[in-house]
Coordinates of C-alpha atoms in Angstrom, one line a residue:
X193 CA -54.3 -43.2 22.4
X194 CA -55.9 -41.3 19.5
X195 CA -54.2 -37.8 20.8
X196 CA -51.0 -39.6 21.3
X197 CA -50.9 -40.3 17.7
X198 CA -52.0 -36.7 16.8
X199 CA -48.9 -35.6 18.2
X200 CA -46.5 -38.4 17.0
X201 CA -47.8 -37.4 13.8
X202 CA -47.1 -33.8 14.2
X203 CA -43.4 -34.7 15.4
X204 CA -42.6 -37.0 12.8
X205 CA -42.8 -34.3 10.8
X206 CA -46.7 -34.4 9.0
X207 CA -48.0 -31.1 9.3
X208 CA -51.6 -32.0 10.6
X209 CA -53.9 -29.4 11.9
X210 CA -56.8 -29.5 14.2
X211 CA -58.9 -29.0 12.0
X212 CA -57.9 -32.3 10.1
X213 CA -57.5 -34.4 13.4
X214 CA -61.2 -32.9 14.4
X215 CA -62.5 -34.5 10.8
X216 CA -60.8 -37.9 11.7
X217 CA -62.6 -37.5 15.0
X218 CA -65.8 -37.1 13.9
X219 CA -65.6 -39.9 11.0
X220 CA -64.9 -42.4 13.6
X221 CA -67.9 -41.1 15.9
X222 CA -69.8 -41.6 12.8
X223 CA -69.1 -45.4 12.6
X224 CA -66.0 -45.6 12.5
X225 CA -64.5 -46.2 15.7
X226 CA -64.8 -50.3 15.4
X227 CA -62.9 -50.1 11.9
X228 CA -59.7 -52.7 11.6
X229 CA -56.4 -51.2 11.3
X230 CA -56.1 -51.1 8.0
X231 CA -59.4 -49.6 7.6
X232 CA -58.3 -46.7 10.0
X233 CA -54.9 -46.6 8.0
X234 CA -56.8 -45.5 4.6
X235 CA -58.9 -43.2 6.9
X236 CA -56.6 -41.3 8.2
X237 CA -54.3 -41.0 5.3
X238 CA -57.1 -39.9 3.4
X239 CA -58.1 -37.0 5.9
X240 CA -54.2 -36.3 7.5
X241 CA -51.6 -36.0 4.5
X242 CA -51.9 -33.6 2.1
X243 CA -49.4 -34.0 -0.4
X244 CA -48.1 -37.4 -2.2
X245 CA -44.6 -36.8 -1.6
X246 CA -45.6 -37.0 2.1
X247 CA -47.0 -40.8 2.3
X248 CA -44.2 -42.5 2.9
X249 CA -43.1 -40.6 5.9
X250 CA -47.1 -41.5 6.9
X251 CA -46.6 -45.2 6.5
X252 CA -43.3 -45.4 8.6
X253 CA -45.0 -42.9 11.5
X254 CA -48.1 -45.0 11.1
X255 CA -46.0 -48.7 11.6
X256 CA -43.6 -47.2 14.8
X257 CA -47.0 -45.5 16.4
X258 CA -48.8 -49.2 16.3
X259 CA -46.2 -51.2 15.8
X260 CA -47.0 -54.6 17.5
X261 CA -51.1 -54.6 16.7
X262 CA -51.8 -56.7 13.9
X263 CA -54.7 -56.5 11.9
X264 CA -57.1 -59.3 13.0
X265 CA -59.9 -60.6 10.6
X266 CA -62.4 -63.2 12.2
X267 CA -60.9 -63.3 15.2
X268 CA -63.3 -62.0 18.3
X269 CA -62.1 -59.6 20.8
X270 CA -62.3 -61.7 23.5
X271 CA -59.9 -64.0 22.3
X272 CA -57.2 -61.1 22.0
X273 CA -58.0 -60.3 25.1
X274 CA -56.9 -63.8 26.7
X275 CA -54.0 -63.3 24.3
X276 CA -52.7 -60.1 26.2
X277 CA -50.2 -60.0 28.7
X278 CA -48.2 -63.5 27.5
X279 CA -46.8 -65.8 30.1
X280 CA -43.2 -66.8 28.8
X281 CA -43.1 -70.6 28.2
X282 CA -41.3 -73.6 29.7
X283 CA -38.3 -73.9 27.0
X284 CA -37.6 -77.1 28.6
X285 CA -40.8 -79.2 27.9
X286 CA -41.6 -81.7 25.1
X287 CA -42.8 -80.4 21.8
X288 CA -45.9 -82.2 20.5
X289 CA -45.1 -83.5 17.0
X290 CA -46.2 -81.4 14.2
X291 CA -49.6 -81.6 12.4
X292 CA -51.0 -81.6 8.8
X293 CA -51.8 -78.5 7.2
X294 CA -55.7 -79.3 6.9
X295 CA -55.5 -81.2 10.2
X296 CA -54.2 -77.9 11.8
X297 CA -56.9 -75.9 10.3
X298 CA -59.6 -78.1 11.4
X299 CA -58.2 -78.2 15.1
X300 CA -57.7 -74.4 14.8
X301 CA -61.5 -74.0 14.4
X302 CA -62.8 -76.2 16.5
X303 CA -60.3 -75.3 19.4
X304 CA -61.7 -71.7 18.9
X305 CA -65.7 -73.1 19.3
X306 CA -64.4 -74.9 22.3
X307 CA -62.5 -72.8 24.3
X308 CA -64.4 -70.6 27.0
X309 CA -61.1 -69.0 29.2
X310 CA -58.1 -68.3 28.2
X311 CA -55.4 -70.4 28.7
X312 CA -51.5 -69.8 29.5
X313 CA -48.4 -72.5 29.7
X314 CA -50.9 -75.3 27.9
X315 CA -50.1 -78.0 24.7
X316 CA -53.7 -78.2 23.4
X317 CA -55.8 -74.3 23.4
X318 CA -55.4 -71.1 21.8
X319 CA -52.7 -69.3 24.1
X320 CA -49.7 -67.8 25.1
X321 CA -45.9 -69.4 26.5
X322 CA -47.0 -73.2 25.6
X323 CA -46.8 -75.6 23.5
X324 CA -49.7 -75.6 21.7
X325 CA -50.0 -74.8 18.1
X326 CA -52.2 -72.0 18.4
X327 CA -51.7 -68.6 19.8
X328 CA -48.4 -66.4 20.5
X329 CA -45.6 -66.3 23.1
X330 CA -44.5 -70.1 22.7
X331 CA -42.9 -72.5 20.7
X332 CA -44.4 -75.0 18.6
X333 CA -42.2 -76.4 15.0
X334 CA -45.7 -75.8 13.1
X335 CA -48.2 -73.9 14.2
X336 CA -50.8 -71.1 13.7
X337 CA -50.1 -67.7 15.1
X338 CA -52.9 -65.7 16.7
X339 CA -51.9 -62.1 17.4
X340 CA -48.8 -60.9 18.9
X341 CA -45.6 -60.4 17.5
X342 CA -44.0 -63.2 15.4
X343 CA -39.7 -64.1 15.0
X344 CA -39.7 -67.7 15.2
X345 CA -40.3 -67.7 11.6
X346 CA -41.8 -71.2 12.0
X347 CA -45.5 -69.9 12.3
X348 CA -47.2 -72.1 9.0
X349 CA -50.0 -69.5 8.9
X350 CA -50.9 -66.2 10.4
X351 CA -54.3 -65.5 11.3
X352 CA -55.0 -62.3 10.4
X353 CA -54.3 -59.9 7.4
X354 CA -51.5 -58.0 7.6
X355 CA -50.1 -54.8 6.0
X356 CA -47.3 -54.4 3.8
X357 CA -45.9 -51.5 2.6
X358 CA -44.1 -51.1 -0.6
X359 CA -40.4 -50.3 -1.3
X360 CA -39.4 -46.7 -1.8
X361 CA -37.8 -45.3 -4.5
X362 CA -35.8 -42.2 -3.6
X363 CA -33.0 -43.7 -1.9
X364 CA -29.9 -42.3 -3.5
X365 CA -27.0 -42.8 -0.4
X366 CA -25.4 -46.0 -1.1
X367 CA -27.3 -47.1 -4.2
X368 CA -24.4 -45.8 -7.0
X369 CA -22.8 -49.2 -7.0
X370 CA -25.5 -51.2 -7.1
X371 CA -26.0 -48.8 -10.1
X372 CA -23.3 -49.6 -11.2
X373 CA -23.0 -53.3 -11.1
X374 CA -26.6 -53.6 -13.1
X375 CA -25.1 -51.3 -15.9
X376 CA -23.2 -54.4 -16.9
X377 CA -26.4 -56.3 -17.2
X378 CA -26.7 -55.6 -21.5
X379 CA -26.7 -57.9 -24.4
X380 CA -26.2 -55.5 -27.4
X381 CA -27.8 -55.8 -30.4
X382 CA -28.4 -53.7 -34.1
X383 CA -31.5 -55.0 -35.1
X384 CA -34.0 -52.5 -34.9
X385 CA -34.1 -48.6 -34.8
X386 CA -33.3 -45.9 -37.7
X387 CA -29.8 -46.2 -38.6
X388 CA -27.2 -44.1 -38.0
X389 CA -23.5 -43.3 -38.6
X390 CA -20.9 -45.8 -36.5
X391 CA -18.0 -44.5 -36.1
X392 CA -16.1 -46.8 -35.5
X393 CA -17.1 -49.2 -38.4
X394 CA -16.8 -45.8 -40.5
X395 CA -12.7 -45.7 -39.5
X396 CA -12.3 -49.4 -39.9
X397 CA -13.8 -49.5 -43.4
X398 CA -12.2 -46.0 -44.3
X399 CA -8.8 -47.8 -43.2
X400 CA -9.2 -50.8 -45.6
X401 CA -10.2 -48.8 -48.1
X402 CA -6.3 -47.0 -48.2
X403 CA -8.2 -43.7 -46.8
X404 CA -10.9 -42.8 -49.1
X405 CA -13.9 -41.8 -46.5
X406 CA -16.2 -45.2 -46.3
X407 CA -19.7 -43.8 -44.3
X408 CA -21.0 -47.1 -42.6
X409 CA -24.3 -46.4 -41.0
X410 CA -26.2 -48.9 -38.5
X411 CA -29.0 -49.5 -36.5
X412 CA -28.0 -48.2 -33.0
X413 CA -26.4 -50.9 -30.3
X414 CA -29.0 -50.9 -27.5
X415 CA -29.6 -53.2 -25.0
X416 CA -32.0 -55.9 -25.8
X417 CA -32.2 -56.8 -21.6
X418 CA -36.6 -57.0 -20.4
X419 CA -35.8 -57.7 -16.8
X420 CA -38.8 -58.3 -14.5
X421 CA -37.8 -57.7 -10.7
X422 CA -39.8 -60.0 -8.1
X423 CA -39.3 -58.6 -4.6
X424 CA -40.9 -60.1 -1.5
X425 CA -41.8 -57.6 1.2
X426 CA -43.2 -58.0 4.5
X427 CA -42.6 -60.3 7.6
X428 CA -38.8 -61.6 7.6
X429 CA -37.9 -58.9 4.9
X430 CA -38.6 -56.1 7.0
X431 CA -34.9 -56.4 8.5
X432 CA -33.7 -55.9 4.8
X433 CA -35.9 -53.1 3.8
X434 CA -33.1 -50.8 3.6
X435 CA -31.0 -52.9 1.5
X436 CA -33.8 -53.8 -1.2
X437 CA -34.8 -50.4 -1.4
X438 CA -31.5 -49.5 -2.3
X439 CA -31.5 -52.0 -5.1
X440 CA -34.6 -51.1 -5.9
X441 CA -33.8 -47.1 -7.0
X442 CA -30.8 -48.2 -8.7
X443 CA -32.9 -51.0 -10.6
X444 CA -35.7 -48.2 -11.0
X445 CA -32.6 -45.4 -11.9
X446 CA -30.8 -47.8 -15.0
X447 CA -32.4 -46.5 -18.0
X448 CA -30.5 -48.6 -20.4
X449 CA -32.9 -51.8 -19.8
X450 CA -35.3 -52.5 -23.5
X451 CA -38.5 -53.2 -20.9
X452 CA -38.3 -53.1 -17.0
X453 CA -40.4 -54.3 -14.8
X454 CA -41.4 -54.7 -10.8
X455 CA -43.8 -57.0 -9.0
X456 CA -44.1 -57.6 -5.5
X457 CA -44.9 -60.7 -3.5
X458 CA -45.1 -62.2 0.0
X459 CA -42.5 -65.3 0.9
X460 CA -43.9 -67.0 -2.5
X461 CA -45.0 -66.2 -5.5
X462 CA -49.2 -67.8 -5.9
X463 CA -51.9 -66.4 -7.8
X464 CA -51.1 -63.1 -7.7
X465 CA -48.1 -61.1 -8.7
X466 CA -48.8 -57.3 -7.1
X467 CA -48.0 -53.6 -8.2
X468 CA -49.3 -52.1 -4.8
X469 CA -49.5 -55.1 -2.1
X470 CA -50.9 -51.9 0.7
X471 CA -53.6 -51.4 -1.8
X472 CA -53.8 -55.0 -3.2
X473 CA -53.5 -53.8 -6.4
X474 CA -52.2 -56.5 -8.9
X475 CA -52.2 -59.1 -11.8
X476 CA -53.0 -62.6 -12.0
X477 CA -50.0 -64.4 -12.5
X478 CA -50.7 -66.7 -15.2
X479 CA -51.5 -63.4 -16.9
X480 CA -48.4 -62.1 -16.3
X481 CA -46.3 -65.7 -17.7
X482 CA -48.5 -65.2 -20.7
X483 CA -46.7 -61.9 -21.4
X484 CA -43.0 -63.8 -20.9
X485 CA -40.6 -65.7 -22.6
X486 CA -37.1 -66.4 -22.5
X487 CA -36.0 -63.4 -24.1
X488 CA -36.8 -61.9 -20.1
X489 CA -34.9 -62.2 -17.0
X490 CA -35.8 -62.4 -13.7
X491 CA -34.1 -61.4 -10.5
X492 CA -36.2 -62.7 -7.7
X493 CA -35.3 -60.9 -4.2
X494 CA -36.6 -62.7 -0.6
X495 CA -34.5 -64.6 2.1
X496 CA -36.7 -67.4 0.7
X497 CA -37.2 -68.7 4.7
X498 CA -40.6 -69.9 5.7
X499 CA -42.7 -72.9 6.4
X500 CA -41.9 -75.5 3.8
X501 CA -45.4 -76.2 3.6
X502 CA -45.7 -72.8 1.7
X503 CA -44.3 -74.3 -0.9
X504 CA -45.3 -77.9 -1.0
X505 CA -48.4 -78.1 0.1
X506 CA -51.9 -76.8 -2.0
X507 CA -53.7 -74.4 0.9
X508 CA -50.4 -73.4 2.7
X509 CA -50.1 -69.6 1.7
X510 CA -49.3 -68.0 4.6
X511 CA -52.2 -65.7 5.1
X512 CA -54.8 -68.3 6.7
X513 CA -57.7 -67.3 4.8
X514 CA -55.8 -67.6 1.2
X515 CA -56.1 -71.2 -0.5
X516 CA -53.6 -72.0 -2.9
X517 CA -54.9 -74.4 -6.0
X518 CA -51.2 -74.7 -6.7
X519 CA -48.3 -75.1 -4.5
X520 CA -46.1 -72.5 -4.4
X521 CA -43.3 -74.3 -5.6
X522 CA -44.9 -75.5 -8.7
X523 CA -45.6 -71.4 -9.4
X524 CA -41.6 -70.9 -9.0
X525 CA -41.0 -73.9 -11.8
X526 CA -43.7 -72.4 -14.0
X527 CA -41.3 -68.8 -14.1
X528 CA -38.1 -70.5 -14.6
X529 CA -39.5 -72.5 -17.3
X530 CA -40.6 -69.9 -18.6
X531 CA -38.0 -67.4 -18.3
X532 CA -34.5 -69.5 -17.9
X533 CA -32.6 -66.8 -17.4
X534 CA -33.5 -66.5 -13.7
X535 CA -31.9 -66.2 -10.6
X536 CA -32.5 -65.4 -7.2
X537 CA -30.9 -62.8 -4.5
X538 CA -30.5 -63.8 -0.8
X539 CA -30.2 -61.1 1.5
X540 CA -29.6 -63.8 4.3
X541 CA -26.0 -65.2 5.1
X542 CA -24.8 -67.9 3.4
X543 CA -24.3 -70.0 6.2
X544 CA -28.0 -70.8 6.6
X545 CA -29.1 -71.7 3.6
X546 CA -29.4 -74.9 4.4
X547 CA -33.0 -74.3 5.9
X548 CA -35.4 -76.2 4.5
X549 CA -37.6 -73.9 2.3
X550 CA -34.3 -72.3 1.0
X551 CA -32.9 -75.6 0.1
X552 CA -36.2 -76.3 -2.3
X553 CA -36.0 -73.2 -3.5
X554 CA -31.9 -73.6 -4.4
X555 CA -33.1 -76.8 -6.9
X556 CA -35.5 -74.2 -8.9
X557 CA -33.1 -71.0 -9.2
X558 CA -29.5 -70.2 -8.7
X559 CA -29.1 -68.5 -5.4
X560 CA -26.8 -66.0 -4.6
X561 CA -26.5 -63.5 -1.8
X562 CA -27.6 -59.8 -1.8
X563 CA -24.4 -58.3 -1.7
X564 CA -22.1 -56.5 -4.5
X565 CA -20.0 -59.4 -5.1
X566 CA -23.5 -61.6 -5.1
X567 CA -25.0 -59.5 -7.6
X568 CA -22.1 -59.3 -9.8
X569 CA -22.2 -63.1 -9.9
X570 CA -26.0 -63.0 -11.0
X571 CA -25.7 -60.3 -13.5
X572 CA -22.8 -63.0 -14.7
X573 CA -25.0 -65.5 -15.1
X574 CA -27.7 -63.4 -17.0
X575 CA -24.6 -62.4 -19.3
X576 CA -24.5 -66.0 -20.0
X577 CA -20.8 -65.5 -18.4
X578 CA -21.4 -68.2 -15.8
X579 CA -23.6 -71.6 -16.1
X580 CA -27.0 -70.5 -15.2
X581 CA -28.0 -74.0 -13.1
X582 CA -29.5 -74.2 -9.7
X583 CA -27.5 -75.3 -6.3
X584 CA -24.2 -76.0 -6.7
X585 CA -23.3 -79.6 -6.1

């Protein structure tokens, strides 16, 4: 497997040399053969890439190489092993009815002290193509996924930490209208700066004044926009990486913003906001609402589709071994309180956003989808051009 990925690497187009993939050899002799994935990521970034500029074309080798194997914390090997090889369920059989968050966690734990086989086809143990809450490979409306891949996008909580990438800057094909549209995001003002000559209140005066030369000097007209961009990344956003990375380097490209900002996030916004989510590098978010007030905007961008516990429910973060104090939901009123002019870009169709999380999340911020005519009809709103309300009626 290992030499596989040597030359994957190598025809991906990293540059890596024996000598590097003989050092990566010998660290994981040296203890580090039973490392996690993500622990095996850093590692061989670390001893493999040489340059910066060269990371990104790392992480995308690195995700189609093992794409498919999750990162599992807590969760023994024998268990994955009875998780292999999935048997596809029985579409036609009753669903048991859905649990409680805590009662789901408590069954979760004790299945996994129970259970001494694994299990296929079943409504009660951790397995694959059944019913039951727990495992992979089947369907259940609320459950706990245990390895495998997901795409039901009903799983409440995934067992395991999983790695997220951020969004790439550099993307210049197809970006020059976003560009464009978030140019007209301004709201002008002369407030503050040295002054200097304005022309055109120079002619006007000059004009009145039957043509005797009237200098009028002003502060310059800049644009008094702090926009903060909240993106979510990971899971159900991967399809739309392309697309938010393109709003992303025109966002990152407009120069004309007073303050700009970026903060990244995982289906909902809870205790931490995140500069780096590969490195978990971040700021606590009440921190970060200290710092704002409604002279900011906010453009949040996430197909806002997940478990509605994740928003209504204290302990339902997605990443099972995250507790919540707050609901999620309670975090998103907190921002648009404090920041009014807020909105929030789909880059899901219309036409389902009547699922339940996205419907909550239409009643805190006005929704609009990720597309040019979508965006223009945000940036209207933070113009003050449209009424900024949530869901229309």
């Amino acid at each position: 497997m290992f030499s596989d990925f040597f030359f994957f690497l190598r025809a991906c187009g990293l540059k890596v040399s024996l000598t590097e993939w003989l050092s990566l050899m010998r660290a994981l002799a040296l203890g580090h053969s039973r490392a996690d994935l993500r622990t095996f990521y850093s590692l061989a970034r670390s001893l493999l890439v040489k340059r910066e500029v060269d990371f990104d074309l790392y992480d995308r080798a690195f995700a189609t190489f093992f794409h498919g194997v999750e990162n599992q914390f807590e969760v023994d090997d024998e268990l994955l092993a009875w998780l292999a090889d999935p048997k596809l369920p029985d579409l036609a059989s009753a669903l048991p009815d859905g649990l409680e968050l805590e009662d789901l966690k408590r069954l979760f734990e004790e299945r996994r002290e129970e259970q001494q086989e694994r299990h296929d086809g079943g409504n009660r143990w951790i397995g694959t193509g059944g019913t039951s809450p727990f495992g992979h490979g089947g369907r259940h409306p609320t459950g706990v996924r245990v390895g495998g891949p997901g795409g039901g996008r009903s799983a409440v909580q995934v067992a395991g930490e999983r790695r997220f990438r951020n969004l790439r800057g550099d993307r210049i094909l197809d970006s020059r209208q976003i560009g464009m549209a978030l140019r007209r995001l301004r709201r002008l003002g002369q407030d503050e700066g040295p002054e200097e000559l304005d022309v055109e209140a120079t002619v006007d005066a000059s004009a009145r004044s039957g043509g005797d030369i009237d200098l009028v000097f002003a502060p310059p007209r800049r644009n008094r926009i702090q926009l903060l961009l909240l993106m979510d990344v990971g899971g159900s956003m991967d399809p739309h990486t392309a697309l938010c990375e393109r709003l992303f380097t025109a966002a990152h490209a407009a120069q004309h913003f007073k303050r700009f900002e970026v903060r990244f996030f995982h289906n909902c916004v809870y205790e931490r906001l995140y500069t780096d989510m590969a490195q978990g590098h971040g700021e606590r978010t009440a921190d970060r609402l200290k710092q704002l007030d409604e002279r900011w905007s906010v453009i949040f961008v996430g197909d806002a589709w997940m478990a509605p516990w994740e928003l209504t429910h204290v302990g339902g973060a997605i990443d099972y071994f995250h507790h919540n104090d707050d609901t999620g939901l309670r975090w998103l009123q907190r921002i648009r309180r404090r920041c009014p002019d807020s909105v929030w870009l789909n880059p899901e169709p219309q036409r389902i956003w009547q699922a339940p999380s996205i419907d909550l999340i239409r009643h805190v911020f006005p929704m609009y989808e990720l597309s040019l005519e979508g965006l223009a009809e945000a940036i209207d709103v933070l113009r003050g051009v449209r009424p900024n309300r949530p869901m229309a009626a």
